[in-house]
Short mmCIF file of C-alpha atoms (C1' of nucleotides) in Angstrom, two decimals:
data_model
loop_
_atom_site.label_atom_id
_atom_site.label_comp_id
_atom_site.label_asym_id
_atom_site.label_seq_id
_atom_site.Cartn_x
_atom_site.Cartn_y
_atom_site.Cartn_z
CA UNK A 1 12.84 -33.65 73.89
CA UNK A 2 9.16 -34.25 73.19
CA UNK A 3 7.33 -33.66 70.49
CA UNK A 4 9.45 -31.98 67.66
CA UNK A 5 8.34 -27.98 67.48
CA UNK A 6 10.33 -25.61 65.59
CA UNK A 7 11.17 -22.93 67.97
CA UNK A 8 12.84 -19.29 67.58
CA UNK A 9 13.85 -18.54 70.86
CA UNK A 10 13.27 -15.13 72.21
CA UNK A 11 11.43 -14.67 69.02
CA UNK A 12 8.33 -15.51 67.51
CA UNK A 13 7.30 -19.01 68.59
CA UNK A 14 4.19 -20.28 67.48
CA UNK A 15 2.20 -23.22 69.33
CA UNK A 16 0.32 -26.09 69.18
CA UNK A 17 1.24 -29.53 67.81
CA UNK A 18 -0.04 -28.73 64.13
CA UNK A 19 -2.08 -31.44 61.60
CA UNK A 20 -2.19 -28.84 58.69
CA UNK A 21 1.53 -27.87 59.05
CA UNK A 22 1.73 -24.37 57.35
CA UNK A 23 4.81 -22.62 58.32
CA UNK A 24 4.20 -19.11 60.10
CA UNK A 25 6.71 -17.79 57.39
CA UNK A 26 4.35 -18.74 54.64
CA UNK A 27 0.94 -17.60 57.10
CA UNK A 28 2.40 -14.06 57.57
CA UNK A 29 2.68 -13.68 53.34
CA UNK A 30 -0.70 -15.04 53.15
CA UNK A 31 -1.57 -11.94 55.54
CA UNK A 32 0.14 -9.28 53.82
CA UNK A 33 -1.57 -10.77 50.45
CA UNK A 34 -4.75 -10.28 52.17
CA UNK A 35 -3.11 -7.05 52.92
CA UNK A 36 -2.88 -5.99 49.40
CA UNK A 37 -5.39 -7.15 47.85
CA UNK A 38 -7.87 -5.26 50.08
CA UNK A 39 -5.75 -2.32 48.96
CA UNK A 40 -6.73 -3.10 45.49
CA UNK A 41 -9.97 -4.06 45.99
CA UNK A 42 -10.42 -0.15 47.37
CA UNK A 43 -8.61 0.90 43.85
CA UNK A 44 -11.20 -1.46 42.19
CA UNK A 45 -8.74 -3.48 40.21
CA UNK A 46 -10.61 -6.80 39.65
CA UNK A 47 -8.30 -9.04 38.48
CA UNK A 48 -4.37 -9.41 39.16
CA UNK A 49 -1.52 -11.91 38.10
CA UNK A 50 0.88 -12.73 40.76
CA UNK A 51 3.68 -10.76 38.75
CA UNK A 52 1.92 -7.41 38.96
CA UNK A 53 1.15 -8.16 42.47
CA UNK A 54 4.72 -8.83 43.41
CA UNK A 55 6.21 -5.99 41.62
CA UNK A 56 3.20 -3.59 43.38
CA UNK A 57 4.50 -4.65 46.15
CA UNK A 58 7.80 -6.38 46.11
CA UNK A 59 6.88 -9.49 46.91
CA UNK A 60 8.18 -12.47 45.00
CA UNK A 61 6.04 -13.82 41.83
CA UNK A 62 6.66 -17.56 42.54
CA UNK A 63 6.22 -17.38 45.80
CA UNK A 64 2.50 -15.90 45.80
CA UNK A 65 1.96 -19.01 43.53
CA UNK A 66 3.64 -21.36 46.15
CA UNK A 67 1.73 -19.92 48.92
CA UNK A 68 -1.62 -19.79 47.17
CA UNK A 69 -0.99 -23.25 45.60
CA UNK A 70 -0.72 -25.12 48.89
CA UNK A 71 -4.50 -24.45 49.42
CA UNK A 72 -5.80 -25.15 46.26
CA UNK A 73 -6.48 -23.46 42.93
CA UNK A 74 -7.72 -19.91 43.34
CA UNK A 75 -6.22 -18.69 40.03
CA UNK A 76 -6.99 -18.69 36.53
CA UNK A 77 -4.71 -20.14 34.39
CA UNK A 78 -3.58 -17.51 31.24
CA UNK A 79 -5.85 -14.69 32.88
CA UNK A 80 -4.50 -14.38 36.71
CA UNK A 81 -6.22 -14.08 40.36
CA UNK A 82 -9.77 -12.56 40.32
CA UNK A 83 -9.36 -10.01 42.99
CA UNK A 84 -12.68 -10.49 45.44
CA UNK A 85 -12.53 -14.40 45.09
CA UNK A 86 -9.00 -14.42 46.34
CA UNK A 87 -10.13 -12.23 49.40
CA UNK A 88 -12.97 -14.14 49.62
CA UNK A 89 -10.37 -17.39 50.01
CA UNK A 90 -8.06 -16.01 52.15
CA UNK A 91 -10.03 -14.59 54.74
CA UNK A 92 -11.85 -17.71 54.85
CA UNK A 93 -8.56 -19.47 55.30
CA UNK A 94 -6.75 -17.63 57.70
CA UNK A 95 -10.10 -17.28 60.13
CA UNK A 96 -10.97 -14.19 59.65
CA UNK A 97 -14.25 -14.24 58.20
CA UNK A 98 -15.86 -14.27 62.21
CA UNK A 99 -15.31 -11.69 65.10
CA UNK A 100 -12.33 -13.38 67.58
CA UNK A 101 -13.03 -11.59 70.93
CA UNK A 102 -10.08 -11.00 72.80
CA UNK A 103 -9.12 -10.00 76.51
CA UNK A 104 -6.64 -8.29 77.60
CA UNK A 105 -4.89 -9.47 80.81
CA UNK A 106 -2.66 -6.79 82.46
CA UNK A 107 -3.79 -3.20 81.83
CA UNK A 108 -0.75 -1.44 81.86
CA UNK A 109 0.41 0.74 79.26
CA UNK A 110 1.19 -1.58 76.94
CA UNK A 111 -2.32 -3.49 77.78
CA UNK A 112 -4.30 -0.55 77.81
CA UNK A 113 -2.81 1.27 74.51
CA UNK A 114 -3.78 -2.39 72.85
CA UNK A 115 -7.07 -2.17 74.16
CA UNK A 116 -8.11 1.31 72.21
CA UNK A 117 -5.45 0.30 69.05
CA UNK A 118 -7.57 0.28 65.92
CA UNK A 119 -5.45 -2.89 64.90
CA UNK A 120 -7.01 -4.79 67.40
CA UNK A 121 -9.73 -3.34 67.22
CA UNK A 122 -10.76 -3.84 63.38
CA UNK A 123 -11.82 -6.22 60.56
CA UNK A 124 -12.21 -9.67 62.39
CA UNK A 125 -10.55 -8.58 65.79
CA UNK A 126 -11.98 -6.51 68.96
CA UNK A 127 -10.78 -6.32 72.31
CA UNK A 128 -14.23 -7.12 74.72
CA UNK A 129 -12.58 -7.03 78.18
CA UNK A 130 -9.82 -6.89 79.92
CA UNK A 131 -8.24 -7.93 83.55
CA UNK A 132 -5.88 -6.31 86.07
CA UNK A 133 -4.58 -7.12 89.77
CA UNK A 134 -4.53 -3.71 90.76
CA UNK A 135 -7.84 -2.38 92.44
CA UNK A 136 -6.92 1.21 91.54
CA UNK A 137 -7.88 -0.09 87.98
CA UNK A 138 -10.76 -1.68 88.34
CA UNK A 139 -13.76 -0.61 87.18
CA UNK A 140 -12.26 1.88 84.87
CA UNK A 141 -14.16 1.82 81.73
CA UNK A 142 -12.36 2.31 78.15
CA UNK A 143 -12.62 1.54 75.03
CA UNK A 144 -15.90 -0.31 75.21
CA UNK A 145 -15.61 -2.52 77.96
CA UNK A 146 -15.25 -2.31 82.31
CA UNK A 147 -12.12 -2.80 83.21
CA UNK A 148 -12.11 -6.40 86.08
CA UNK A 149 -10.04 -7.84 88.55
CA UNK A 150 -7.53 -10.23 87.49
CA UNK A 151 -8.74 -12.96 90.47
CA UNK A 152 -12.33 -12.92 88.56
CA UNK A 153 -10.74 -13.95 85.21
CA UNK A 154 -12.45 -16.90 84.52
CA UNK A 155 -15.33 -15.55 85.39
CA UNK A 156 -14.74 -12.59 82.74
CA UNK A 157 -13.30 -14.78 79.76
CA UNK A 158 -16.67 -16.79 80.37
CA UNK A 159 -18.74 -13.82 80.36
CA UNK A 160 -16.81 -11.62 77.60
CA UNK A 161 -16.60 -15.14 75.68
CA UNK A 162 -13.19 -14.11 74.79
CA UNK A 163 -11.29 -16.76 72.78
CA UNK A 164 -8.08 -15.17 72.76
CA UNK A 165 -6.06 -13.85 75.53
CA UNK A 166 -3.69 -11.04 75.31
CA UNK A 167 -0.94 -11.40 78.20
CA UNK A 168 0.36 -8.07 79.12
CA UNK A 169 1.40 -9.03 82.32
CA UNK A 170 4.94 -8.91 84.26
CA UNK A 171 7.32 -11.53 83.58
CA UNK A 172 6.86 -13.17 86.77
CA UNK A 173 3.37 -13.10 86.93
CA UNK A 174 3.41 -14.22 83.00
CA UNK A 175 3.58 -18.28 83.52
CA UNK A 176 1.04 -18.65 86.39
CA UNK A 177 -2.15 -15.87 84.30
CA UNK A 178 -1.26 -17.86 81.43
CA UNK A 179 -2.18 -20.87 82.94
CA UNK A 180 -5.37 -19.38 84.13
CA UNK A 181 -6.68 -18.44 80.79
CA UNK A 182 -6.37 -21.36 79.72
CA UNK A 183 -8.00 -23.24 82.51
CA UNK A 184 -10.29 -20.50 81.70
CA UNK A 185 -11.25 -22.04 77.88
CA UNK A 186 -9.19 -19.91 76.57
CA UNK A 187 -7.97 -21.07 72.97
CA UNK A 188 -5.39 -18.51 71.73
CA UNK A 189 -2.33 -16.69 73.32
CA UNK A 190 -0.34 -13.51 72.47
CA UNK A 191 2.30 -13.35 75.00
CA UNK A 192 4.09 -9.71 75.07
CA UNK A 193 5.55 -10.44 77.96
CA UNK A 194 9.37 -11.35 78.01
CA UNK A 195 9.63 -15.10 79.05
CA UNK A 196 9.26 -18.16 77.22
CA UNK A 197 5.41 -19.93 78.14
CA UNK A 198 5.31 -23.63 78.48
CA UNK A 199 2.52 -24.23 76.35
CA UNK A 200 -0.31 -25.98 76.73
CA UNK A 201 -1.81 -28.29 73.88
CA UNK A 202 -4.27 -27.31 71.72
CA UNK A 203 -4.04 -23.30 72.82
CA UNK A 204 -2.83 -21.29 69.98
CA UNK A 205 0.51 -18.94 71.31
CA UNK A 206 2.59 -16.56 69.47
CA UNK A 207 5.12 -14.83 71.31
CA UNK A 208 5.59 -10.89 70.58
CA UNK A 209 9.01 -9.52 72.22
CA UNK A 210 9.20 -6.25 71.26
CA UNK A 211 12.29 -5.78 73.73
CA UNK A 212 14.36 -7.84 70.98
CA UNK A 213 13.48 -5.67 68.40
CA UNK A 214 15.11 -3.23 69.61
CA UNK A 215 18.54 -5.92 70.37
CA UNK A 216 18.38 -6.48 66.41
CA UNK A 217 18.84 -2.95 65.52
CA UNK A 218 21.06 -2.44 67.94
CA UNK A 219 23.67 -4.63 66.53
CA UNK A 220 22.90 -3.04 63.25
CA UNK A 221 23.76 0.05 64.85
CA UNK A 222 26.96 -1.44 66.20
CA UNK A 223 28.45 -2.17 62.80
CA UNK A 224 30.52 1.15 61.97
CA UNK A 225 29.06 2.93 59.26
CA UNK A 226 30.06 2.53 56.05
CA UNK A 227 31.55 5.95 54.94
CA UNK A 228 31.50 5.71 51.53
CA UNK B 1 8.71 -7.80 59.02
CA UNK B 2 5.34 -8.73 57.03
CA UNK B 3 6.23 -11.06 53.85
CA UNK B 4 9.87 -10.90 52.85
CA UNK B 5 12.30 -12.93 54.69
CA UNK B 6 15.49 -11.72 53.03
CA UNK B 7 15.47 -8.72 54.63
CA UNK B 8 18.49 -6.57 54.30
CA UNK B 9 18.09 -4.41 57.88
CA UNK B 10 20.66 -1.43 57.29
CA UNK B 11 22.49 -1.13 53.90
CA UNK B 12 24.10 -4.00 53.67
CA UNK B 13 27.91 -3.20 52.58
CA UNK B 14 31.63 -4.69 53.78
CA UNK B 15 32.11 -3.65 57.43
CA UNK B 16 33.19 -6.50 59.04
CA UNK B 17 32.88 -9.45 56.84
CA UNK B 18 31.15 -11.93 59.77
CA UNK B 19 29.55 -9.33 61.31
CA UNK B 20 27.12 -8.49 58.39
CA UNK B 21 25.86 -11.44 57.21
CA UNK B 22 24.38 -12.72 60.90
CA UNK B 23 20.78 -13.85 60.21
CA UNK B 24 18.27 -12.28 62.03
CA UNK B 25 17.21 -15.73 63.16
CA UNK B 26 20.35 -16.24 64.90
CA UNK B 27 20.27 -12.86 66.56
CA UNK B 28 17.57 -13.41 67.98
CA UNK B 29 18.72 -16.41 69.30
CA UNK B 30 21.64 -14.69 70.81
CA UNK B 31 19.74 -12.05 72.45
CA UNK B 32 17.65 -14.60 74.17
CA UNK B 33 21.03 -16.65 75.47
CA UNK B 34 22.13 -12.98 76.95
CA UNK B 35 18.68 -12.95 78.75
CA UNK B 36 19.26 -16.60 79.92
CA UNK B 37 22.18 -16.16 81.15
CA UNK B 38 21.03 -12.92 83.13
CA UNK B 39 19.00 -15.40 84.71
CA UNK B 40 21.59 -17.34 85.79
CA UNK B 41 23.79 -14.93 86.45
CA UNK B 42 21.36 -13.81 89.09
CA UNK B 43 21.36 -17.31 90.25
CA UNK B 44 25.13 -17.05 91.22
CA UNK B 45 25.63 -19.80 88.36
CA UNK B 46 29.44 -19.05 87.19
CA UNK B 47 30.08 -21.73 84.85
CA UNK B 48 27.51 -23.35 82.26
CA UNK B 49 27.46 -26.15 79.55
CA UNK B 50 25.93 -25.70 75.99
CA UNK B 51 23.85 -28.54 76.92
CA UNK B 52 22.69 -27.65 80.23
CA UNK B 53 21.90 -24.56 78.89
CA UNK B 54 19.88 -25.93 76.28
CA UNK B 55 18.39 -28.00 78.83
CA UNK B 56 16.96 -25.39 81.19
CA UNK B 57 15.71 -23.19 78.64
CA UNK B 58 14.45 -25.40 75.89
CA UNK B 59 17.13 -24.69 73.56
CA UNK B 60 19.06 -26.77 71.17
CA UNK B 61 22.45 -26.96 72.48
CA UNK B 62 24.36 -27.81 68.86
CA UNK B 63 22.55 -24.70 67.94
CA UNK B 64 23.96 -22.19 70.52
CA UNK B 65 27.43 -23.57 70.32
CA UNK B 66 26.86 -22.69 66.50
CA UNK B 67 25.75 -19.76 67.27
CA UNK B 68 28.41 -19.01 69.61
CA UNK B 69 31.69 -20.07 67.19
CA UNK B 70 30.52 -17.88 64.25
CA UNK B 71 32.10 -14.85 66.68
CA UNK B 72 34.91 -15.99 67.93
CA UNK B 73 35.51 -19.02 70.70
CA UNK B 74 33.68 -17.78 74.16
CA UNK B 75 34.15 -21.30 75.59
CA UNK B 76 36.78 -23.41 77.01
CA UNK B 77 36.49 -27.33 76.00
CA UNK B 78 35.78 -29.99 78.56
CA UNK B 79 34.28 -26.76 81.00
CA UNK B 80 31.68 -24.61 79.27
CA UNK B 81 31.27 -21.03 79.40
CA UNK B 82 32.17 -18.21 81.78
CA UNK B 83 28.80 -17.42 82.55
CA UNK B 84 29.83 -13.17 83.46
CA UNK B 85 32.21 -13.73 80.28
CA UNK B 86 29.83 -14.54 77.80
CA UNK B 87 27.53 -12.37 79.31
CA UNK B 88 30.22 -9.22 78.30
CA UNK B 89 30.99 -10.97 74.91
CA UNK B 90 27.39 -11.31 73.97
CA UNK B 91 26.31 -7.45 75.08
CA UNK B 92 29.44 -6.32 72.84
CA UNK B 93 28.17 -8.14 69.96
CA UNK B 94 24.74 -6.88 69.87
CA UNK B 95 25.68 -3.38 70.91
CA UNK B 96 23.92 -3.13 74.23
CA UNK B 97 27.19 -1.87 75.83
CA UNK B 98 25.95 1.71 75.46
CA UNK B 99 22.75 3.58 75.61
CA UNK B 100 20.57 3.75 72.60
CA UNK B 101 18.42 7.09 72.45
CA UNK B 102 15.39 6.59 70.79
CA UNK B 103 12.44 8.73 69.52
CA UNK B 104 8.75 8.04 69.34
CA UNK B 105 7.22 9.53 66.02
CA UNK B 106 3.25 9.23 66.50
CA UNK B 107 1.91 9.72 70.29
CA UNK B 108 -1.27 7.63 69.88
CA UNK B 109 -2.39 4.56 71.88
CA UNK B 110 0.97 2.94 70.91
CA UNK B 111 3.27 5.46 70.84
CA UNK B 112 2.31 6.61 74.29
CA UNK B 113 2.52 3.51 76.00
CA UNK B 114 5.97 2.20 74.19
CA UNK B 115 7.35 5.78 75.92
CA UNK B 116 6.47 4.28 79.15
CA UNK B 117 6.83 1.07 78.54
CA UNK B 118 9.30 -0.77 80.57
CA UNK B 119 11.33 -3.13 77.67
CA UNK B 120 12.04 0.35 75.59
CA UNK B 121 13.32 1.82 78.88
CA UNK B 122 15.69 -0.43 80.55
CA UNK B 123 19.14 -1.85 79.56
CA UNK B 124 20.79 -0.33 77.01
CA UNK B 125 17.62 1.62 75.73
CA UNK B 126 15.66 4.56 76.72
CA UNK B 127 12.83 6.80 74.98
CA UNK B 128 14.11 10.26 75.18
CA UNK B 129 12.08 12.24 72.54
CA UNK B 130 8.19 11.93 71.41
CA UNK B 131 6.03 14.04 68.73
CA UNK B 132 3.08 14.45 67.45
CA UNK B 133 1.12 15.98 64.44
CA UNK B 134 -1.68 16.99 67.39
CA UNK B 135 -1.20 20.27 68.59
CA UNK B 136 -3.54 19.14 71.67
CA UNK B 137 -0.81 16.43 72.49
CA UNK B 138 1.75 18.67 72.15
CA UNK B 139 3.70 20.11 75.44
CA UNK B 140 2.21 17.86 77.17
CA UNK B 141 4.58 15.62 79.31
CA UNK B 142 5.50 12.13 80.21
CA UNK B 143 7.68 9.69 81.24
CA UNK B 144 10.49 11.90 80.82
CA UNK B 145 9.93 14.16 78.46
CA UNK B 146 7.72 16.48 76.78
CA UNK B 147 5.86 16.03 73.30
CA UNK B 148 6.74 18.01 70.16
CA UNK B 149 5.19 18.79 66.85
CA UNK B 150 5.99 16.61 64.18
CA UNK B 151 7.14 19.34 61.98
CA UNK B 152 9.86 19.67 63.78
CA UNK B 153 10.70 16.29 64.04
CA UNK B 154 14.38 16.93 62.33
CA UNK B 155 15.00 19.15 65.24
CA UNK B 156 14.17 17.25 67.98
CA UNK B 157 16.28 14.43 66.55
CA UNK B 158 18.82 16.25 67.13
CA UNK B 159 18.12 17.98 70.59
CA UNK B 160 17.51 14.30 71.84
CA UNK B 161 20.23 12.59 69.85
CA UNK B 162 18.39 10.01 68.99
CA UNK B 163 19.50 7.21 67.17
CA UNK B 164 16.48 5.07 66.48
CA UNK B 165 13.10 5.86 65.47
CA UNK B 166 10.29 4.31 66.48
CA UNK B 167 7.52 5.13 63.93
CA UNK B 168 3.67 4.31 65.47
CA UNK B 169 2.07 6.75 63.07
CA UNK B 170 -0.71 5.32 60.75
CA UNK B 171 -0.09 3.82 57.71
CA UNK B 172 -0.78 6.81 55.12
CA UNK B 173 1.86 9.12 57.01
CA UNK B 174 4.20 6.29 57.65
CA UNK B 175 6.39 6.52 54.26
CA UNK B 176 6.97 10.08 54.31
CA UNK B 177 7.52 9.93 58.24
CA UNK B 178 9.92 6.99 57.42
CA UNK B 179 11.74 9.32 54.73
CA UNK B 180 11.65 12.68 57.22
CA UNK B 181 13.69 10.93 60.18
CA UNK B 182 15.81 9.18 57.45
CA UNK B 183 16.45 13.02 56.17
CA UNK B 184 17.02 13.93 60.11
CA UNK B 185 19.91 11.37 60.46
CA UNK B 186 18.03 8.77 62.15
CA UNK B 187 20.28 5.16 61.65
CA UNK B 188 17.55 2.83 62.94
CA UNK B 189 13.62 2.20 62.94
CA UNK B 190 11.74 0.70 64.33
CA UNK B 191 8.09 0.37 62.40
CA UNK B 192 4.73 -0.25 64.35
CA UNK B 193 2.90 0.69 61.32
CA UNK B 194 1.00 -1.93 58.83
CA UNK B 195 2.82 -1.26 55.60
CA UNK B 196 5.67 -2.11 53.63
CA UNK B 197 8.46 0.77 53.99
CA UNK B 198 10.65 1.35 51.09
CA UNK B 199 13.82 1.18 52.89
CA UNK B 200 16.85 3.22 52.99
CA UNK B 201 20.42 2.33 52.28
CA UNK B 202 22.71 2.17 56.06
CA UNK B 203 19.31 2.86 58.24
CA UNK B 204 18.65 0.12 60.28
CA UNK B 205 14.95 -1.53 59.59
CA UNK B 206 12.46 -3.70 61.29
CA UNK B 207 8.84 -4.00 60.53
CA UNK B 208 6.63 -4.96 63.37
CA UNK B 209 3.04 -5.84 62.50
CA UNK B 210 1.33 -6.60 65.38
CA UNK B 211 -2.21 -7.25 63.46
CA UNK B 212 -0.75 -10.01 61.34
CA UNK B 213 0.26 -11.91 64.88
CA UNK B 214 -3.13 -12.06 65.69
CA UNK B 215 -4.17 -12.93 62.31
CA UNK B 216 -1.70 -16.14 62.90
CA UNK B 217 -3.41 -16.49 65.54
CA UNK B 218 -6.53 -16.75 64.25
CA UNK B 219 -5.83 -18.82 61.46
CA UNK B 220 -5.52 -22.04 64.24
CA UNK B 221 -8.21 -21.16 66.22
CA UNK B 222 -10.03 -21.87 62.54
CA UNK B 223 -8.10 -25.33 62.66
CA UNK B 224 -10.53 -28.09 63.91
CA UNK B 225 -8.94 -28.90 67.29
CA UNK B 226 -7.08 -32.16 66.37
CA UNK B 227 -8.26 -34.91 68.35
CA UNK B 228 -4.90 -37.13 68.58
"C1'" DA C 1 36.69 -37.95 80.77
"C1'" DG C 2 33.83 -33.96 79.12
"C1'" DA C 3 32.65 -30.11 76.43
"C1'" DT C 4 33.73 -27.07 72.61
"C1'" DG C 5 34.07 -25.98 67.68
"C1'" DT C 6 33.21 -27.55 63.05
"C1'" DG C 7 32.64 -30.09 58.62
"C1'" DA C 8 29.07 -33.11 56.78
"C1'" DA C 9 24.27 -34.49 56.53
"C1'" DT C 10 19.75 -33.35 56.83
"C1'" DG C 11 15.79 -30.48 56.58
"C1'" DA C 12 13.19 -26.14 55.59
"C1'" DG C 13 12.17 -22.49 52.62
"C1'" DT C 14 12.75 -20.11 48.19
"C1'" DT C 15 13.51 -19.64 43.38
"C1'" DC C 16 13.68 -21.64 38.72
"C1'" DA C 17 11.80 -23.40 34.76
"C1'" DC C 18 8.41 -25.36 32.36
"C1'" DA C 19 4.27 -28.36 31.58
"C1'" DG C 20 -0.41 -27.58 31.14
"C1'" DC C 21 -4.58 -24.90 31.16
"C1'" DT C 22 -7.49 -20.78 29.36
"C1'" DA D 1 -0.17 -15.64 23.59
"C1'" DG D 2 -0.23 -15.43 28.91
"C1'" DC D 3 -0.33 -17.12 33.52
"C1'" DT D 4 -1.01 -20.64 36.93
"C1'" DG D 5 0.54 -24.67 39.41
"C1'" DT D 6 4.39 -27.70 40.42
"C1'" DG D 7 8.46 -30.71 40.41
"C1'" DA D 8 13.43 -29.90 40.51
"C1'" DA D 9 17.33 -27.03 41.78
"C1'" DC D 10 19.11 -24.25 44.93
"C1'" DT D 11 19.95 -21.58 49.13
"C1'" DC D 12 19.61 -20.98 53.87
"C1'" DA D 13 19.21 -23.07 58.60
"C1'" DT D 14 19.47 -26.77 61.90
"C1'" DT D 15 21.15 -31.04 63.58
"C1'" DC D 16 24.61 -34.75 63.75
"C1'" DA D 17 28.87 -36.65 64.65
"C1'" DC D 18 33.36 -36.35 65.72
"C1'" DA D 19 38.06 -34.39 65.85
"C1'" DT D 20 40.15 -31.30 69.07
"C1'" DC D 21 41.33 -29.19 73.09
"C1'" DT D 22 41.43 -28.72 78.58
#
DNA sequence: AGATGTGAATGAGTTCACAGCT
DNA sequence: AGCTGTGAACTCATTCACATCT
């Protein structure tokens, strides 16, 4: 086996060989911190200890620490987290202090609906083009940008300057575009389609498989409900 | 799921004793086997080892045989596995012998493509039900069936019969949508929507946050590319 | 022999508990 | 006092190694 990933089959995956190994457990908190301290922000609450902001939202007190810790100190001993710094820090850290351009390869529904959603479309994240093999599509404009043909995609991650690539593609088709974007330059991944990628080094990938979302609650549903 | 990792999807309580304490790592894992072995199935492969299973599809095969014995032995030492067999023992398990009728609350970019959307309408799933708070979205039709109003969302839960929810409404209306199909008898859900839901005892629960993938995602594109 | 199933060892991730700063 | 930052304890998950069965 080469190089030793940690890999959740089926699941979420997440690529390249990493230097600064954070774990993508500890990068989603860091998220939803970000997450709730925006929230804050809005209520104009300055200043927060990592109690109060676990029991606001039901997160855990020593973890916030942990997670925080690893980067460096943000906090204030005896007082807590000023609210605005900690933003400040963890937009910085997570990248999201500059616009990521994205394109969308494979305008389907799934593809198109994430071309107009306002998540990808907000804060540090907008969709600038997007790519499909059928002609009938082509040309279509939403959302901001024209949709192209998927044979010009180099051409249109180059010209969009797209750095991430969202593959919305059919399973078969899934291996081959995704080795096309990143001939293409491109440096990031989000797979929705159902296979596993080989990845490429150096190109960010997360894999999003919504179909086995749906296999987890399913066996919840299986279980025979407690009548109590 | 955002932060929290000890996620309790559907009240957890004494059903089967095995059966309820399956992490959701590992059922993941097993739904991905079932799709593997789909493959092979299609393939005309009958019989297959652990290993060479782990082999073609970048799996660990100590892992799956783990995986495997925590439900029973599938396999037959010195062979492998029935291929067709495992295939039946796995669907049991994770409940995909039967159909599961699902609802879309929130016909919006999302929520209108997930209707169509191929994964939520194959196998053991299909969307059967959609509404909307729009009246202009109402009546309309697609994919199978025609849009309601969200007030009468505990009605069409049960004209449909659906069983899981799949909530794509934004993140103000989500908690109170969350508690209304609770309320309507709903034993799954399935949330698109970027907050934290308090959860109900014995419904079924799985956050899916597709900003804070991209967010991952961003956070190595930040990474200097490592030169080694 | 050859592959499963499983306890034991290792590793990852989380919580505890407290030293140390404000 | 109060709260952060952090090593140590603990829990959960994966991998190893081998006894066990065909």
């Amino acid at each position: 086996m080469a190089g030793g990933h940690k890999e959740t089959p089926g699941g979420e995956r997440e690529g390249s060989p990493r230097v600064s190994s954070v774990s993508h457990l500890t990068l989603n908190r860091l998220s939803f911190y970000l997450r709730c301290l925006r929230s804050l922000q809005s209520e104009e609450v300055q200043r927060i200890s990592s109690k109060e902001l676990a029991n606001r939202y039901h997160l855990s007190a020593s973890q916030i620490r942990k997670d925080l810790a690893q980067f460096g100190e943000f906090g204030i001993r005896g007082v807590g987290y000023d609210v605005a710094q900690l933003i400040e820090h963890l937009s910085d850290l997570l990248g999201l202090e500059r616009l990521h351009r994205m394109i969308i390869v494979g305008m389907g529904n799934l593809g198109s609906a994430l071309a107009c959603y306002f998540g990808f479309n907000s804060g540090a994240f907008r969709v600038v083009a997007g790519v499909d093999r059928d002609p009938a599509k082509v040309g279509a404009s939403l959302c901001g940008f024209t949709i192209g043909h998927t044979d010009d995609l180099a051409k249109e991650v180059r010209r969009s300057r797209a750095e991430i690539g969202i593959l919305c593609v059919p399973a078969e088709a899934a291996q081959s575009t995704y080795d096309e974007l990143v001939a293409a330059g491109i440096r990031g991944v989000l797979n929705f389609s159902p296979i596993r990628l080989r990845p490429v080094e150096n190109v960010a990938h997360k894999d999003v498989d919504l179909r086995i979302h749906l296999e987890e609650l399913a066996f919840f549903l299986k279980e025979p409900l407690p009548a109590d």
